[in-house]
Short mmCIF file of C-alpha atoms in Angstrom, two decimals:
data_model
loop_
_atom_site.label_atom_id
_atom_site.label_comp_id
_atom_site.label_asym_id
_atom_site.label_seq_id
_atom_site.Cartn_x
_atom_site.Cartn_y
_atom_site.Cartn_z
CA UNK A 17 -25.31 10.81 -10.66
CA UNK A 18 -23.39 14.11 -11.48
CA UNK A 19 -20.13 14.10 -12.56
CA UNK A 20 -17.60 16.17 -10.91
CA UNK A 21 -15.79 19.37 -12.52
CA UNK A 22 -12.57 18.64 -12.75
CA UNK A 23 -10.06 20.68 -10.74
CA UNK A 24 -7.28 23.50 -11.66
CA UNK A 25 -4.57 20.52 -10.83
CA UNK A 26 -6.51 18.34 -12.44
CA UNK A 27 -6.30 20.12 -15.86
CA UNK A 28 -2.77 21.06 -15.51
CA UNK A 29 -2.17 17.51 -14.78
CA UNK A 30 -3.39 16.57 -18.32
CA UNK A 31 -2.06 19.45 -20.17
CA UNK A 32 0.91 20.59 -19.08
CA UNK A 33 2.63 17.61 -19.76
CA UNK A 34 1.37 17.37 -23.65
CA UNK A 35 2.90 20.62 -23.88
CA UNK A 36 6.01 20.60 -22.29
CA UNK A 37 6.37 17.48 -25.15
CA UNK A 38 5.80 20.20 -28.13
CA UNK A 39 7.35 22.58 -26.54
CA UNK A 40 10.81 20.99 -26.09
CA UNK A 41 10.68 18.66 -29.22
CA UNK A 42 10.19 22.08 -31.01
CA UNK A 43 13.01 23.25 -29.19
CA UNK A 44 15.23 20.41 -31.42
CA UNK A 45 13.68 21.48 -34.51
CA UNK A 46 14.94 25.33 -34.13
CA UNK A 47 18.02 24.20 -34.14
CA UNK A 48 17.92 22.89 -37.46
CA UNK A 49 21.81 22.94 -38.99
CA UNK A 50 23.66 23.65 -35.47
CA UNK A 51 23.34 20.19 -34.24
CA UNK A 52 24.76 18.26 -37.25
CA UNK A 53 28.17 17.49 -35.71
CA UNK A 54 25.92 16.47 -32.42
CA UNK A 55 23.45 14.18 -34.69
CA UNK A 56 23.40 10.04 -34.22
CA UNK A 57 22.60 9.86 -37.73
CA UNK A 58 22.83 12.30 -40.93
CA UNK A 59 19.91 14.26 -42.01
CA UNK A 60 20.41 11.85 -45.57
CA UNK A 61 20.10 8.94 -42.96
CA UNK A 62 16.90 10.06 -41.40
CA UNK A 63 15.11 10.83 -44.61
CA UNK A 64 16.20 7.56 -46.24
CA UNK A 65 15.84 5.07 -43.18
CA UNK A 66 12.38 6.55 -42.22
CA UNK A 67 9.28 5.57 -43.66
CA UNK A 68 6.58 7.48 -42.13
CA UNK A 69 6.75 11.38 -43.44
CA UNK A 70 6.96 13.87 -40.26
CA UNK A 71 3.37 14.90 -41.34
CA UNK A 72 2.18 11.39 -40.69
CA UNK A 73 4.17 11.32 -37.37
CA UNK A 74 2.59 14.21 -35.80
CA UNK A 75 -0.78 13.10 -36.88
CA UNK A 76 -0.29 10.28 -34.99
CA UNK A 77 1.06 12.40 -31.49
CA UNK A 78 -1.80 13.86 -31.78
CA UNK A 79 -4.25 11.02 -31.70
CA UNK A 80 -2.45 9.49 -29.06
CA UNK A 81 -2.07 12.20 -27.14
CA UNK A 82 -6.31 12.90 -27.73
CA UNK A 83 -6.53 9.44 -25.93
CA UNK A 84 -4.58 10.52 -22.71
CA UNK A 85 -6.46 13.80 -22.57
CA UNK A 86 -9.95 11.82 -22.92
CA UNK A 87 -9.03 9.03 -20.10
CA UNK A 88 -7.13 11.29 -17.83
CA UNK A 89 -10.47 13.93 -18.04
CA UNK A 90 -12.89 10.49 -17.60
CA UNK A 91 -10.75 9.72 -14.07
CA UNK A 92 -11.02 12.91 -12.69
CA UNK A 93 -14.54 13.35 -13.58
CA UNK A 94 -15.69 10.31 -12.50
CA UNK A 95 -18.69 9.76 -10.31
CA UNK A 96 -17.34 8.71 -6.70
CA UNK A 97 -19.90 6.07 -6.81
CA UNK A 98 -20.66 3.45 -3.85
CA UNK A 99 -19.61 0.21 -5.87
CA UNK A 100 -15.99 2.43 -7.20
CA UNK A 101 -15.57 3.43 -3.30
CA UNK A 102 -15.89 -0.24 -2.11
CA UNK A 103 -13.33 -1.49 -4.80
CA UNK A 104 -11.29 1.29 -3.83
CA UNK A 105 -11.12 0.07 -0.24
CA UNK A 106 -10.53 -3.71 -1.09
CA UNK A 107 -7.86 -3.16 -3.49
CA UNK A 108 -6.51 -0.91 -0.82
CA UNK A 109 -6.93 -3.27 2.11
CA UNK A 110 -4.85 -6.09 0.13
CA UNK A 111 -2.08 -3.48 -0.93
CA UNK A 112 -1.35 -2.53 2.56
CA UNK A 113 -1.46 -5.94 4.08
CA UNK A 114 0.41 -7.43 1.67
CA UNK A 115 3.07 -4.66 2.53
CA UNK A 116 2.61 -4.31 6.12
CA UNK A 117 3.05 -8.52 6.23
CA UNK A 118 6.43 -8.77 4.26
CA UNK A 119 7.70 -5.74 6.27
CA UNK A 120 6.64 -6.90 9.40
CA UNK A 121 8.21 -10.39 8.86
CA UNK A 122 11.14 -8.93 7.37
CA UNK A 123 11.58 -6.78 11.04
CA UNK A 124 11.34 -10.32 12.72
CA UNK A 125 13.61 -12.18 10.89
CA UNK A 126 16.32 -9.81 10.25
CA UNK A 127 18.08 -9.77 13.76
CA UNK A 128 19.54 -6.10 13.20
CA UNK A 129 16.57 -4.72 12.46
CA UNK A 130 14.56 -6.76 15.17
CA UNK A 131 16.82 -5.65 17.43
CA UNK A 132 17.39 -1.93 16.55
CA UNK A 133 14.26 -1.17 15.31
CA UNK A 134 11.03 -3.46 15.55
CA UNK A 135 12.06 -4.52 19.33
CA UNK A 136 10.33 -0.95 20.33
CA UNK A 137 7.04 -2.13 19.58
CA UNK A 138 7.17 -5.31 21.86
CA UNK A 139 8.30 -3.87 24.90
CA UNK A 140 4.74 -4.07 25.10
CA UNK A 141 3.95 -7.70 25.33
CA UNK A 142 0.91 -6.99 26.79
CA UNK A 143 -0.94 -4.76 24.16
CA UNK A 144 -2.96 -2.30 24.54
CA UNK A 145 -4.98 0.64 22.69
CA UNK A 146 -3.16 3.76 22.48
CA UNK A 147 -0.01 1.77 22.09
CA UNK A 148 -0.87 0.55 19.01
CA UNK A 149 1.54 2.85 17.16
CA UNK A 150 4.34 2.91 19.91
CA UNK A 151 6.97 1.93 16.73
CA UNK A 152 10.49 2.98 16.33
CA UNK A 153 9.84 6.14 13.83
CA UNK A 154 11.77 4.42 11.33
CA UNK A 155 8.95 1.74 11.28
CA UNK A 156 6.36 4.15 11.50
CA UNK A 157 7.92 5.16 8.18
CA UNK A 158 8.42 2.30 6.71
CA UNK A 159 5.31 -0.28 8.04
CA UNK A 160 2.72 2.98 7.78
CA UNK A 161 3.58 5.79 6.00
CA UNK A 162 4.89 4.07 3.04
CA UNK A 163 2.32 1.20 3.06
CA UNK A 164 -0.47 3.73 3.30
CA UNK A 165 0.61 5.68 0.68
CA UNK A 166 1.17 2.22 -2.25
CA UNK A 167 -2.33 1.57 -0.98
CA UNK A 168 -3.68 4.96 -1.67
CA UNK A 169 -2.09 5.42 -4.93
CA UNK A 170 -2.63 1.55 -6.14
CA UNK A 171 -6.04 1.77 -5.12
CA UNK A 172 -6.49 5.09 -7.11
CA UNK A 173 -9.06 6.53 -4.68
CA UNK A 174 -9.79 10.25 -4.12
CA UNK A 175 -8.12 12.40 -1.26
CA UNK A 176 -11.50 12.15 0.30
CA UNK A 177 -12.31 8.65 0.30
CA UNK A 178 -9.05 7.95 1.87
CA UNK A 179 -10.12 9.88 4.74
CA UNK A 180 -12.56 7.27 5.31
CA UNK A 181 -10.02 4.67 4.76
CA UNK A 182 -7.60 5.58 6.89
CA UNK A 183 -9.19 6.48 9.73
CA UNK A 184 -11.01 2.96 9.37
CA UNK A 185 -7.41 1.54 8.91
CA UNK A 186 -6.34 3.44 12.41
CA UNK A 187 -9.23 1.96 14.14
CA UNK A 188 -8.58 -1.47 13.06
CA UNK A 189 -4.68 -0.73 14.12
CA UNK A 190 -6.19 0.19 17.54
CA UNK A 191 -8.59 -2.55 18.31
CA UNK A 192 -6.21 -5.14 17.49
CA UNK A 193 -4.13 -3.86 20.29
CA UNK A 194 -6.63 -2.86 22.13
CA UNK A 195 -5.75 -6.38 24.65
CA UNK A 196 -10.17 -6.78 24.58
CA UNK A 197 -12.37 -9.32 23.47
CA UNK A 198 -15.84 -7.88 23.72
CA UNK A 199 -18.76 -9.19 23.15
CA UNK A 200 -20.86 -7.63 20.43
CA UNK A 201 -17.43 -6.13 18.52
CA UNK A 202 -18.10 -5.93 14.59
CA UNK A 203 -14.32 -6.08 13.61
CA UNK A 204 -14.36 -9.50 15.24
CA UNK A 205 -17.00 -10.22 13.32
CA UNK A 206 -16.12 -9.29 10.42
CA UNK A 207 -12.04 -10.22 10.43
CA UNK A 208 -10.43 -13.04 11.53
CA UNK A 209 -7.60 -10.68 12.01
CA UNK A 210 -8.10 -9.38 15.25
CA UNK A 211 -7.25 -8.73 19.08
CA UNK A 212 -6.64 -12.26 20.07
CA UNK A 213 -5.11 -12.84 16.59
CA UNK A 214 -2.65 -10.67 17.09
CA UNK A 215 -2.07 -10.80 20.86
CA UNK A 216 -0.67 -14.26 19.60
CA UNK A 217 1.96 -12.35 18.14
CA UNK A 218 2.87 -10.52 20.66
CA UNK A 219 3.83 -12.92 23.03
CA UNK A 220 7.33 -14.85 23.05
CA UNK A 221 6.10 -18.16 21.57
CA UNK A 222 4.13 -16.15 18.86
CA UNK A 223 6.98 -13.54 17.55
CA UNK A 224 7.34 -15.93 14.40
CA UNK A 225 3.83 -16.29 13.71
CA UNK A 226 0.36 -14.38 12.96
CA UNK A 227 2.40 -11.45 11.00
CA UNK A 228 -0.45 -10.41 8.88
CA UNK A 229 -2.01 -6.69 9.87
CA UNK A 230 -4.15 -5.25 9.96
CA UNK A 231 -6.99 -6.81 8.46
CA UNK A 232 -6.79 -10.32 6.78
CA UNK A 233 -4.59 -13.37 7.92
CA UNK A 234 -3.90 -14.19 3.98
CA UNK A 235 -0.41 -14.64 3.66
CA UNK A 236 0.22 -16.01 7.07
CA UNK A 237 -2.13 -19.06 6.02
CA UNK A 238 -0.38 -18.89 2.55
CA UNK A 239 3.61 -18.69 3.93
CA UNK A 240 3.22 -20.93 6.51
CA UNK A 241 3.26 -18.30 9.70
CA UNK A 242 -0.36 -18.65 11.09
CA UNK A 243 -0.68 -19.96 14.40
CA UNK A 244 -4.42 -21.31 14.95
CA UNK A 245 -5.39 -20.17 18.65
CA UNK A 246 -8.85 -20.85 21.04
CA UNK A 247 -9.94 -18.72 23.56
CA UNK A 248 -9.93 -19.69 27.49
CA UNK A 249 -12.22 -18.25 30.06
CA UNK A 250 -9.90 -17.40 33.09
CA UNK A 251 -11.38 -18.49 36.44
CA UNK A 252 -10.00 -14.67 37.36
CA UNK A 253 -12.02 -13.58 34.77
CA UNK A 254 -11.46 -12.36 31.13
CA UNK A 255 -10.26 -14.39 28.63
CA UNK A 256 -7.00 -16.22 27.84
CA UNK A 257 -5.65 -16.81 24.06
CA UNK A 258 -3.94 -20.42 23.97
CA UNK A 259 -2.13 -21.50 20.49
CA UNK A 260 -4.11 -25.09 19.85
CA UNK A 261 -1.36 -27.41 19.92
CA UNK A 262 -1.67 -28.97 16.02
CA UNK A 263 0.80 -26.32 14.98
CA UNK A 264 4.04 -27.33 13.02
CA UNK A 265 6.68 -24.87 14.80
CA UNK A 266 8.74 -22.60 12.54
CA UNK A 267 12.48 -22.79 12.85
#
């Protein structure tokens, strides 16, 4: 696999800095005798206390700083490959719903900002798709923005692999609020995180449960918030989500 060529911003990223650090430690050193009276410790102090000559000292800059310049050049030029992409998305999927969770919970259990804030989103006790994101824009901020953006940088991956990510992040946002259980659908497959899940939630018994979004249910088994649920067929038609009644309410 090729490696890429590593961009403009990419080299000024490694450079840059290593010479902003010469050129403003060199900056002290022109001014030589003008900063006695300014000095923490005499000149006599520095040459007597010190045991390393300055000769020694920038040798080993130098090195260090050839260390940064080879690792920061080995990230940027590294191959995008499949197995780097998929770590990229776990570590990214834990980040944000390990954020999204505390935040969420935080909404619920803080009355104020329940009630001036989080309320918004469950006007809609009955979800449904395209009001998924129907948030005060202060939680948009804080739940999404922010949360997508400690996932992209803890995860490390490229501009272009969090396209991917995110737009598979939106469509898990949207299907669990998408108020559908159909047959055949590979997110309920694949998470136990989903519409029912968090159509739970949504409802008044449920507001102090099933927190986790928008992928795993983790820290709601973990913290003691996960409320177990089966599915009903209603004679009407369509199905029903009932909480199975084994759960230890939360105060």
């Amino acid at each position: 696999m090729d490696f890429s060529v590593p961009s403009p911003d990419d080299l000024l990223g490694t450079f840059v800095p290593i010479a902003v650090y010469w050129i403003y430690s060199g900056f002290y050193v022109m001014l030589g005798d003008l900063t006695t009276q300014y000095r923490l410790h005499t000149k006599a102090e520095e040459d007597k206390k010190n045991v390393v000559s300055k000769t020694s000292v920038v040798k080993g800059v130098l090195v260090q700083q050839a260390f940064q310049i080879s690792v920061s050049l080995l990230l940027f030029t590294a191959p995008s490959s499949p197995t780097v992409i998929l770590l990229q998305f776990m570590v990214a999927m834990v980040v944000m719903d390990t954020w999204q969770y505390f935040m969420h919970r935080l909404m619920h259990v803080n009355k104020f900002l329940y009630r001036h804030i989080h309320s918004k989103h469950h006007t809609l006790v009955v979800p449904y798709a395209f009001g998924a994101l129907y948030n005060h824009p202060l939680e948009g901020l804080i739940l999404d923005t922010v949360g997508g953006a400690l996932s992209f940088l803890v995860s490390g991956m490229t501009p272009r692999t969090a396209i991917f990510f995110f737009s598979f992040a939106t469509m898990k946002t949207v299907d669990d609020h998408c108020g559908l259980w159909l047959p055949g659908n590979i997110l309920h497959l694949l998470f136990n995180n989903n519409s029912a899940y968090h159509d739970i939630h949504h409802q008044l018994y449920g507001t102090k449960y099933n927190f986790s979004q928008p992928f795993f249910i983790t820290w709601d088994k973990i913290l003691g918030t996960h409320m177990p649920y089966k599915l009903e067929k209603r004679e009407e038609g369509g199905f029903e989500a009932r909480p199975t009644p084994s759960l230890k309410k939360i105060n």
